[in-house]
């Protein structure tokens, strides 16, 4: 297998190439139409093919004689539980839950919200929906009710599947008060709410209408069989931060996605069927969908549901314990997790306690990985740490290394080379391709590879304006990049107002909306500043309305609380600095990049468009003062 040949085939002979890849999975009707245009003239894959994702992840392996293989491991240091499920057992759980959904009247094309912690029932719920063609939307458990409301109002679910509690290290987070609040605020009422009772918290909220006990309904239901769906039937919606406050509902197809996941498991992650693959991500993120559930199970790998953190559950050796206990062959996490471990265990003492001989590769993505973290990993763990780049939109890697190939070469700080199917270029602002070593916008020539988003749920105009209209014929990623003479790509960061906090994608505009809603605030700018552990954290600079009487500390507390309540604790907004005015251009645009550079204490150039240069000294003094207090 030669990278150059595979890549060029995937672009030059794309129909033949992807037809062959589609042949690696089982279809009820094998597609003859490989590429075609949808009603908006946007490319779609395998339009006349029919398949079922739940079948591919479960039944197919049983038919092939692997029913007794462990499909799922649940390991929860925070509740002191461990459990495994074979493919047979997984089928039982999933088909009965699918039957329960059918008994509530759910049909192919209906939508379901899944708001759950890292427990097996979340994975069952995803696969149960997939089994009967119900389109799921998993909402990250760390999001506040308002985020749930936005999703409910946009995708109008017939059912919500939730649990009574999540556990954050030692804190128990009751979900039902959050669900109840969301239901109250949502414009559209959810007909049924299925609740998995974890018996971890007292349930004072079980009385609200429409609530159904998960175990009860499952025990009373007949198992449902899988139903064939068309390749472009949406498997799920996954909302992600956009450049406006409202998250975008990324629509994922079934056939292209299944093909891309199988391809990535084989060529990119280079993992063999039957091995254990651990993606340590929450189900609520794209990584959780693609590599804690679908990709791993399609490839008949054992997946691990880990309910814990890289540190404190109980210590920074927990990842190594899991790797050794379940003989993990390859692992995937965000660099933040490794930074957190490195901070607690700089000399790798805890690593030495475990047998990591099965671990062949460590994959990192979700945010930029600093070289020091890569070096620490390789020195102490002794396996290659491989950075790769993708987005919720793509559903699988777009830059990386085909590690099934023994002679793949890692370049420090690069996220790798374009993955077959992704014709990546770096453009200047006028759409001209830049020569190597020049920083520009990372764009991808259309069509995108199978598995990439079909669009934004019910909003083609937004899909077009967010991704397709910046450079004609290309997908605009929102990331900046540099390519070198060997074709390796280096991601330089977002060029918009999206930030990555501990590998979590968040929108600063959404935070600005919450901060500005404070009655004391006249205007504000939220920017992502550098953070040694989380990569980036948000920082709010605010101007008060005249005549406002509130101390800076009280205001900070109030805003921090408000952001936790509206977006969730995961937003990590902890810093609010009050200033007399914000730096602006003469036309009134806030100079956010300047604020960010100053907060990061980096060299900056005063923009020629600045309205009043005196503000620089004013701001610098304020930053110095604020940082001194923060110490
Ligand atoms: N439910 C409820 N609250 C949650 C939550 C969830 N699922 N996930 C996070 N939170 C809360 C945390 O409890 C914390 O609240 P606090 O401010 O009251 O303490 C806040 O959100 C921030 O959480 P987090 O970003 O996880 O920070 P942390 O300091 O608790 O942990 C790390 C730091 C580095 C250990 C952690 O961020 C981590 O494991 N990161 C890896 C991320 C990852 O795997 N991303 C996947 C994309 S590939
Ligand atoms: P998400 O949609 O949550 O997966 O976030 C996607 C964004 O995370 C990308 O647009 C990048 O900004 C960032 N990202 C993901 N992987 C990497 C990486 N390997 N290096 C740098 N940034 C990354």
PDB file of C-alpha atoms in Angstrom, residues 116-317:
ATOM      1  CA  UNK A 116     -26.665  10.983  28.852  1.00  0.00           C
ATOM      2  CA  UNK A 117     -23.380  10.399  30.637  1.00  0.00           C
ATOM      3  CA  UNK A 118     -20.662   7.869  29.776  1.00  0.00           C
ATOM      4  CA  UNK A 119     -22.618   4.708  30.423  1.00  0.00           C
ATOM      5  CA  UNK A 120     -23.397   1.719  28.163  1.00  0.00           C
ATOM      6  CA  UNK A 121     -27.051   2.774  27.856  1.00  0.00           C
ATOM      7  CA  UNK A 122     -25.918   5.800  25.824  1.00  0.00           C
ATOM      8  CA  UNK A 123     -24.265   3.558  23.252  1.00  0.00           C
ATOM      9  CA  UNK A 124     -27.310   1.256  23.292  1.00  0.00           C
ATOM     10  CA  UNK A 125     -29.549   4.240  22.644  1.00  0.00           C
ATOM     11  CA  UNK A 126     -27.483   5.384  19.657  1.00  0.00           C
ATOM     12  CA  UNK A 127     -27.466   1.929  18.110  1.00  0.00           C
ATOM     13  CA  UNK A 128     -31.170   1.378  18.887  1.00  0.00           C
ATOM     14  CA  UNK A 129     -32.056   4.525  16.968  1.00  0.00           C
ATOM     15  CA  UNK A 130     -29.809   3.484  14.081  1.00  0.00           C
ATOM     16  CA  UNK A 131     -31.492   0.066  14.039  1.00  0.00           C
ATOM     17  CA  UNK A 132     -34.892   1.504  13.175  1.00  0.00           C
ATOM     18  CA  UNK A 133     -33.844   4.553  11.163  1.00  0.00           C
ATOM     19  CA  UNK A 134     -34.495   7.064  13.953  1.00  0.00           C
ATOM     20  CA  UNK A 135     -32.097  10.013  13.657  1.00  0.00           C
ATOM     21  CA  UNK A 136     -30.339  10.614  16.946  1.00  0.00           C
ATOM     22  CA  UNK A 137     -28.872  13.748  18.392  1.00  0.00           C
ATOM     23  CA  UNK A 138     -26.539  13.140  21.312  1.00  0.00           C
ATOM     24  CA  UNK A 139     -26.147  16.189  23.533  1.00  0.00           C
ATOM     25  CA  UNK A 140     -22.989  16.390  25.641  1.00  0.00           C
ATOM     26  CA  UNK A 141     -23.884  15.944  29.325  1.00  0.00           C
ATOM     27  CA  UNK A 142     -21.811  18.990  30.310  1.00  0.00           C
ATOM     28  CA  UNK A 143     -24.135  21.351  28.427  1.00  0.00           C
ATOM     29  CA  UNK A 144     -26.698  23.403  30.307  1.00  0.00           C
ATOM     30  CA  UNK A 145     -30.491  23.288  29.688  1.00  0.00           C
ATOM     31  CA  UNK A 146     -30.370  26.215  27.261  1.00  0.00           C
ATOM     32  CA  UNK A 147     -28.148  24.191  24.907  1.00  0.00           C
ATOM     33  CA  UNK A 148     -30.613  21.346  25.132  1.00  0.00           C
ATOM     34  CA  UNK A 149     -33.458  23.720  24.298  1.00  0.00           C
ATOM     35  CA  UNK A 150     -31.703  24.976  21.165  1.00  0.00           C
ATOM     36  CA  UNK A 151     -31.328  21.409  19.947  1.00  0.00           C
ATOM     37  CA  UNK A 152     -34.874  20.370  20.861  1.00  0.00           C
ATOM     38  CA  UNK A 153     -36.321  23.360  19.049  1.00  0.00           C
ATOM     39  CA  UNK A 154     -34.203  22.729  15.997  1.00  0.00           C
ATOM     40  CA  UNK A 155     -34.583  18.970  15.570  1.00  0.00           C
ATOM     41  CA  UNK A 156     -37.983  18.476  17.234  1.00  0.00           C
ATOM     42  CA  UNK A 157     -37.391  15.076  18.838  1.00  0.00           C
ATOM     43  CA  UNK A 158     -40.266  12.700  19.529  1.00  0.00           C
ATOM     44  CA  UNK A 159     -38.330  11.165  22.382  1.00  0.00           C
ATOM     45  CA  UNK A 160     -35.552  12.128  24.753  1.00  0.00           C
ATOM     46  CA  UNK A 161     -33.458   9.411  26.327  1.00  0.00           C
ATOM     47  CA  UNK A 162     -31.671  10.498  29.465  1.00  0.00           C
ATOM     48  CA  UNK A 163     -30.383   9.277  32.814  1.00  0.00           C
ATOM     49  CA  UNK A 164     -30.861  10.415  36.367  1.00  0.00           C
ATOM     50  CA  UNK A 165     -27.242  11.446  36.926  1.00  0.00           C
ATOM     51  CA  UNK A 166     -23.729  11.897  35.670  1.00  0.00           C
ATOM     52  CA  UNK A 167     -20.603  11.809  37.817  1.00  0.00           C
ATOM     53  CA  UNK A 168     -17.824  14.360  37.532  1.00  0.00           C
ATOM     54  CA  UNK A 169     -14.919  12.967  39.551  1.00  0.00           C
ATOM     55  CA  UNK A 170     -16.650  13.088  42.952  1.00  0.00           C
ATOM     56  CA  UNK A 171     -19.574  15.386  42.084  1.00  0.00           C
ATOM     57  CA  UNK A 172     -22.881  13.810  41.195  1.00  0.00           C
ATOM     58  CA  UNK A 173     -24.727  15.819  38.580  1.00  0.00           C
ATOM     59  CA  UNK A 174     -28.493  15.261  38.647  1.00  0.00           C
ATOM     60  CA  UNK A 175     -29.777  15.428  35.077  1.00  0.00           C
ATOM     61  CA  UNK A 176     -33.501  15.548  35.649  1.00  0.00           C
ATOM     62  CA  UNK A 177     -33.672  19.132  36.925  1.00  0.00           C
ATOM     63  CA  UNK A 178     -31.783  20.148  33.764  1.00  0.00           C
ATOM     64  CA  UNK A 179     -34.103  18.120  31.551  1.00  0.00           C
ATOM     65  CA  UNK A 180     -37.146  19.496  33.291  1.00  0.00           C
ATOM     66  CA  UNK A 181     -35.938  23.045  32.766  1.00  0.00           C
ATOM     67  CA  UNK A 182     -35.196  22.405  29.110  1.00  0.00           C
ATOM     68  CA  UNK A 183     -38.619  20.871  28.536  1.00  0.00           C
ATOM     69  CA  UNK A 184     -40.200  23.895  30.164  1.00  0.00           C
ATOM     70  CA  UNK A 185     -38.270  26.342  27.974  1.00  0.00           C
ATOM     71  CA  UNK A 186     -38.500  24.482  24.681  1.00  0.00           C
ATOM     72  CA  UNK A 187     -41.088  25.648  22.162  1.00  0.00           C
ATOM     73  CA  UNK A 188     -41.744  22.126  21.018  1.00  0.00           C
ATOM     74  CA  UNK A 189     -42.826  19.564  23.523  1.00  0.00           C
ATOM     75  CA  UNK A 190     -41.035  16.235  23.552  1.00  0.00           C
ATOM     76  CA  UNK A 191     -43.664  13.472  23.612  1.00  0.00           C
ATOM     77  CA  UNK A 192     -41.723  10.864  25.583  1.00  0.00           C
ATOM     78  CA  UNK A 193     -38.870  11.006  28.044  1.00  0.00           C
ATOM     79  CA  UNK A 194     -37.115   7.753  28.819  1.00  0.00           C
ATOM     80  CA  UNK A 195     -34.976   7.899  31.950  1.00  0.00           C
ATOM     81  CA  UNK A 196     -32.318   5.410  32.951  1.00  0.00           C
ATOM     82  CA  UNK A 197     -32.267   5.378  36.728  1.00  0.00           C
ATOM     83  CA  UNK A 198     -28.682   5.141  37.944  1.00  0.00           C
ATOM     84  CA  UNK A 199     -29.803   5.286  41.570  1.00  0.00           C
ATOM     85  CA  UNK A 200     -27.011   7.723  42.355  1.00  0.00           C
ATOM     86  CA  UNK A 201     -29.107  10.713  43.317  1.00  0.00           C
ATOM     87  CA  UNK A 202     -32.424  11.218  44.976  1.00  0.00           C
ATOM     88  CA  UNK A 203     -35.043  11.824  42.330  1.00  0.00           C
ATOM     89  CA  UNK A 204     -37.243  14.674  43.230  1.00  0.00           C
ATOM     90  CA  UNK A 205     -38.106  15.336  39.645  1.00  0.00           C
ATOM     91  CA  UNK A 206     -39.479  12.054  38.491  1.00  0.00           C
ATOM     92  CA  UNK A 207     -42.995  13.316  38.547  1.00  0.00           C
ATOM     93  CA  UNK A 208     -43.001  15.442  35.447  1.00  0.00           C
ATOM     94  CA  UNK A 209     -45.254  14.308  32.631  1.00  0.00           C
ATOM     95  CA  UNK A 210     -44.283  11.772  30.033  1.00  0.00           C
ATOM     96  CA  UNK A 211     -41.478  10.143  31.988  1.00  0.00           C
ATOM     97  CA  UNK A 212     -40.781   6.464  31.249  1.00  0.00           C
ATOM     98  CA  UNK A 213     -38.429   4.187  33.157  1.00  0.00           C
ATOM     99  CA  UNK A 214     -35.744   2.832  30.812  1.00  0.00           C
ATOM    100  CA  UNK A 215     -35.409  -0.597  32.373  1.00  0.00           C
ATOM    101  CA  UNK A 216     -39.128  -1.069  32.689  1.00  0.00           C
ATOM    102  CA  UNK A 217     -39.941  -0.290  29.065  1.00  0.00           C
ATOM    103  CA  UNK A 218     -36.992  -2.331  27.792  1.00  0.00           C
ATOM    104  CA  UNK A 219     -38.024  -5.348  29.854  1.00  0.00           C
ATOM    105  CA  UNK A 220     -41.536  -5.166  28.419  1.00  0.00           C
ATOM    106  CA  UNK A 221     -40.498  -4.739  24.784  1.00  0.00           C
ATOM    107  CA  UNK A 222     -40.047  -7.165  21.941  1.00  0.00           C
ATOM    108  CA  UNK A 223     -36.665  -6.961  20.206  1.00  0.00           C
ATOM    109  CA  UNK A 224     -36.762  -4.984  16.962  1.00  0.00           C
ATOM    110  CA  UNK A 225     -35.000  -6.106  13.824  1.00  0.00           C
ATOM    111  CA  UNK A 226     -32.793  -3.742  11.805  1.00  0.00           C
ATOM    112  CA  UNK A 227     -34.363  -2.028   8.846  1.00  0.00           C
ATOM    113  CA  UNK A 228     -32.546  -1.175   5.624  1.00  0.00           C
ATOM    114  CA  UNK A 229     -32.139   2.568   5.078  1.00  0.00           C
ATOM    115  CA  UNK A 230     -30.887   4.470   2.050  1.00  0.00           C
ATOM    116  CA  UNK A 231     -27.260   5.496   2.082  1.00  0.00           C
ATOM    117  CA  UNK A 232     -28.201   9.143   2.543  1.00  0.00           C
ATOM    118  CA  UNK A 233     -30.655   8.542   5.325  1.00  0.00           C
ATOM    119  CA  UNK A 234     -29.346  10.685   8.230  1.00  0.00           C
ATOM    120  CA  UNK A 235     -27.835   8.501  10.913  1.00  0.00           C
ATOM    121  CA  UNK A 236     -27.488  11.395  13.308  1.00  0.00           C
ATOM    122  CA  UNK A 237     -27.385  15.116  13.864  1.00  0.00           C
ATOM    123  CA  UNK A 238     -24.526  16.506  15.888  1.00  0.00           C
ATOM    124  CA  UNK A 239     -24.651  20.155  16.838  1.00  0.00           C
ATOM    125  CA  UNK A 240     -21.413  22.055  16.824  1.00  0.00           C
ATOM    126  CA  UNK A 241     -20.351  25.617  17.462  1.00  0.00           C
ATOM    127  CA  UNK A 242     -20.570  27.973  14.563  1.00  0.00           C
ATOM    128  CA  UNK A 243     -19.604  31.586  14.178  1.00  0.00           C
ATOM    129  CA  UNK A 244     -22.960  32.803  15.411  1.00  0.00           C
ATOM    130  CA  UNK A 245     -24.510  31.953  18.752  1.00  0.00           C
ATOM    131  CA  UNK A 246     -26.742  29.215  17.334  1.00  0.00           C
ATOM    132  CA  UNK A 247     -25.056  25.810  17.006  1.00  0.00           C
ATOM    133  CA  UNK A 248     -25.167  24.078  13.639  1.00  0.00           C
ATOM    134  CA  UNK A 249     -26.868  20.694  13.296  1.00  0.00           C
ATOM    135  CA  UNK A 250     -24.376  18.711  11.237  1.00  0.00           C
ATOM    136  CA  UNK A 251     -26.196  16.007   9.274  1.00  0.00           C
ATOM    137  CA  UNK A 252     -24.383  12.693   8.911  1.00  0.00           C
ATOM    138  CA  UNK A 253     -25.349  10.177   6.256  1.00  0.00           C
ATOM    139  CA  UNK A 254     -25.214   6.414   6.748  1.00  0.00           C
ATOM    140  CA  UNK A 255     -23.483   4.786   3.761  1.00  0.00           C
ATOM    141  CA  UNK A 256     -20.696   7.284   3.140  1.00  0.00           C
ATOM    142  CA  UNK A 257     -19.991   7.451   6.862  1.00  0.00           C
ATOM    143  CA  UNK A 258     -19.852   3.679   7.312  1.00  0.00           C
ATOM    144  CA  UNK A 259     -17.479   3.427   4.341  1.00  0.00           C
ATOM    145  CA  UNK A 260     -15.246   6.229   5.626  1.00  0.00           C
ATOM    146  CA  UNK A 261     -15.102   4.775   9.141  1.00  0.00           C
ATOM    147  CA  UNK A 262     -14.130   1.346   7.887  1.00  0.00           C
ATOM    148  CA  UNK A 263     -11.492   2.942   5.658  1.00  0.00           C
ATOM    149  CA  UNK A 264     -10.077   4.981   8.534  1.00  0.00           C
ATOM    150  CA  UNK A 265      -9.921   2.033  10.936  1.00  0.00           C
ATOM    151  CA  UNK A 266      -8.051  -0.018   8.386  1.00  0.00           C
ATOM    152  CA  UNK A 267      -5.706   2.505   6.830  1.00  0.00           C
ATOM    153  CA  UNK A 268      -5.389   5.442   9.184  1.00  0.00           C
ATOM    154  CA  UNK A 269      -5.585   3.822  12.611  1.00  0.00           C
ATOM    155  CA  UNK A 270      -4.150   0.617  11.171  1.00  0.00           C
ATOM    156  CA  UNK A 271      -6.097  -1.582  13.552  1.00  0.00           C
ATOM    157  CA  UNK A 272      -7.056  -5.215  13.002  1.00  0.00           C
ATOM    158  CA  UNK A 273     -10.503  -6.686  13.688  1.00  0.00           C
ATOM    159  CA  UNK A 274     -10.753  -8.184  17.161  1.00  0.00           C
ATOM    160  CA  UNK A 275      -8.268  -5.800  18.815  1.00  0.00           C
ATOM    161  CA  UNK A 276      -9.264  -3.226  21.436  1.00  0.00           C
ATOM    162  CA  UNK A 277      -9.465   0.385  20.291  1.00  0.00           C
ATOM    163  CA  UNK A 278     -10.071   3.052  22.899  1.00  0.00           C
ATOM    164  CA  UNK A 279     -11.208   6.549  21.986  1.00  0.00           C
ATOM    165  CA  UNK A 280     -11.343   8.375  25.310  1.00  0.00           C
ATOM    166  CA  UNK A 281     -13.945  10.898  24.316  1.00  0.00           C
ATOM    167  CA  UNK A 282     -17.410  11.691  25.563  1.00  0.00           C
ATOM    168  CA  UNK A 283     -20.215  10.308  23.377  1.00  0.00           C
ATOM    169  CA  UNK A 284     -21.362  13.902  22.951  1.00  0.00           C
ATOM    170  CA  UNK A 285     -18.483  14.803  20.611  1.00  0.00           C
ATOM    171  CA  UNK A 286     -17.715  13.687  17.086  1.00  0.00           C
ATOM    172  CA  UNK A 287     -14.876  11.461  18.297  1.00  0.00           C
ATOM    173  CA  UNK A 288     -17.299   9.697  20.619  1.00  0.00           C
ATOM    174  CA  UNK A 289     -19.692   9.030  17.740  1.00  0.00           C
ATOM    175  CA  UNK A 290     -17.107   7.888  15.240  1.00  0.00           C
ATOM    176  CA  UNK A 291     -14.585   6.056  17.369  1.00  0.00           C
ATOM    177  CA  UNK A 292     -16.245   5.129  20.664  1.00  0.00           C
ATOM    178  CA  UNK A 293     -19.235   3.706  18.822  1.00  0.00           C
ATOM    179  CA  UNK A 294     -19.562   3.353  15.066  1.00  0.00           C
ATOM    180  CA  UNK A 295     -16.066   3.031  13.572  1.00  0.00           C
ATOM    181  CA  UNK A 296     -14.786   0.775  16.314  1.00  0.00           C
ATOM    182  CA  UNK A 297     -17.767  -1.545  16.218  1.00  0.00           C
ATOM    183  CA  UNK A 298     -17.984  -1.645  12.409  1.00  0.00           C
ATOM    184  CA  UNK A 299     -14.400  -2.839  12.419  1.00  0.00           C
ATOM    185  CA  UNK A 300     -15.225  -5.452  15.071  1.00  0.00           C
ATOM    186  CA  UNK A 301     -12.950  -3.874  17.616  1.00  0.00           C
ATOM    187  CA  UNK A 302     -13.735  -3.886  21.311  1.00  0.00           C
ATOM    188  CA  UNK A 303     -14.638  -0.385  22.430  1.00  0.00           C
ATOM    189  CA  UNK A 304     -14.223   1.070  25.909  1.00  0.00           C
ATOM    190  CA  UNK A 305     -16.688   3.312  27.682  1.00  0.00           C
ATOM    191  CA  UNK A 306     -14.630   5.097  30.296  1.00  0.00           C
ATOM    192  CA  UNK A 307     -16.481   7.110  32.882  1.00  0.00           C
ATOM    193  CA  UNK A 308     -13.673   9.086  34.435  1.00  0.00           C
ATOM    194  CA  UNK A 309     -10.979  11.653  33.730  1.00  0.00           C
ATOM    195  CA  UNK A 310      -7.323  11.210  32.871  1.00  0.00           C
ATOM    196  CA  UNK A 311      -6.423  12.381  36.377  1.00  0.00           C
ATOM    197  CA  UNK A 312      -7.997  12.156  39.824  1.00  0.00           C
ATOM    198  CA  UNK A 313     -10.026   9.047  39.023  1.00  0.00           C
ATOM    199  CA  UNK A 314      -8.233   7.996  41.105  1.00  0.00           C
ATOM    200  CA  UNK A 315      -4.867   9.248  39.800  1.00  0.00           C
ATOM    201  CA  UNK A 316      -2.900  10.090  36.660  1.00  0.00           C
ATOM    202  CA  UNK A 317      -2.249   6.382  36.050  1.00  0.00           C
TER     203      UNK A 317
END
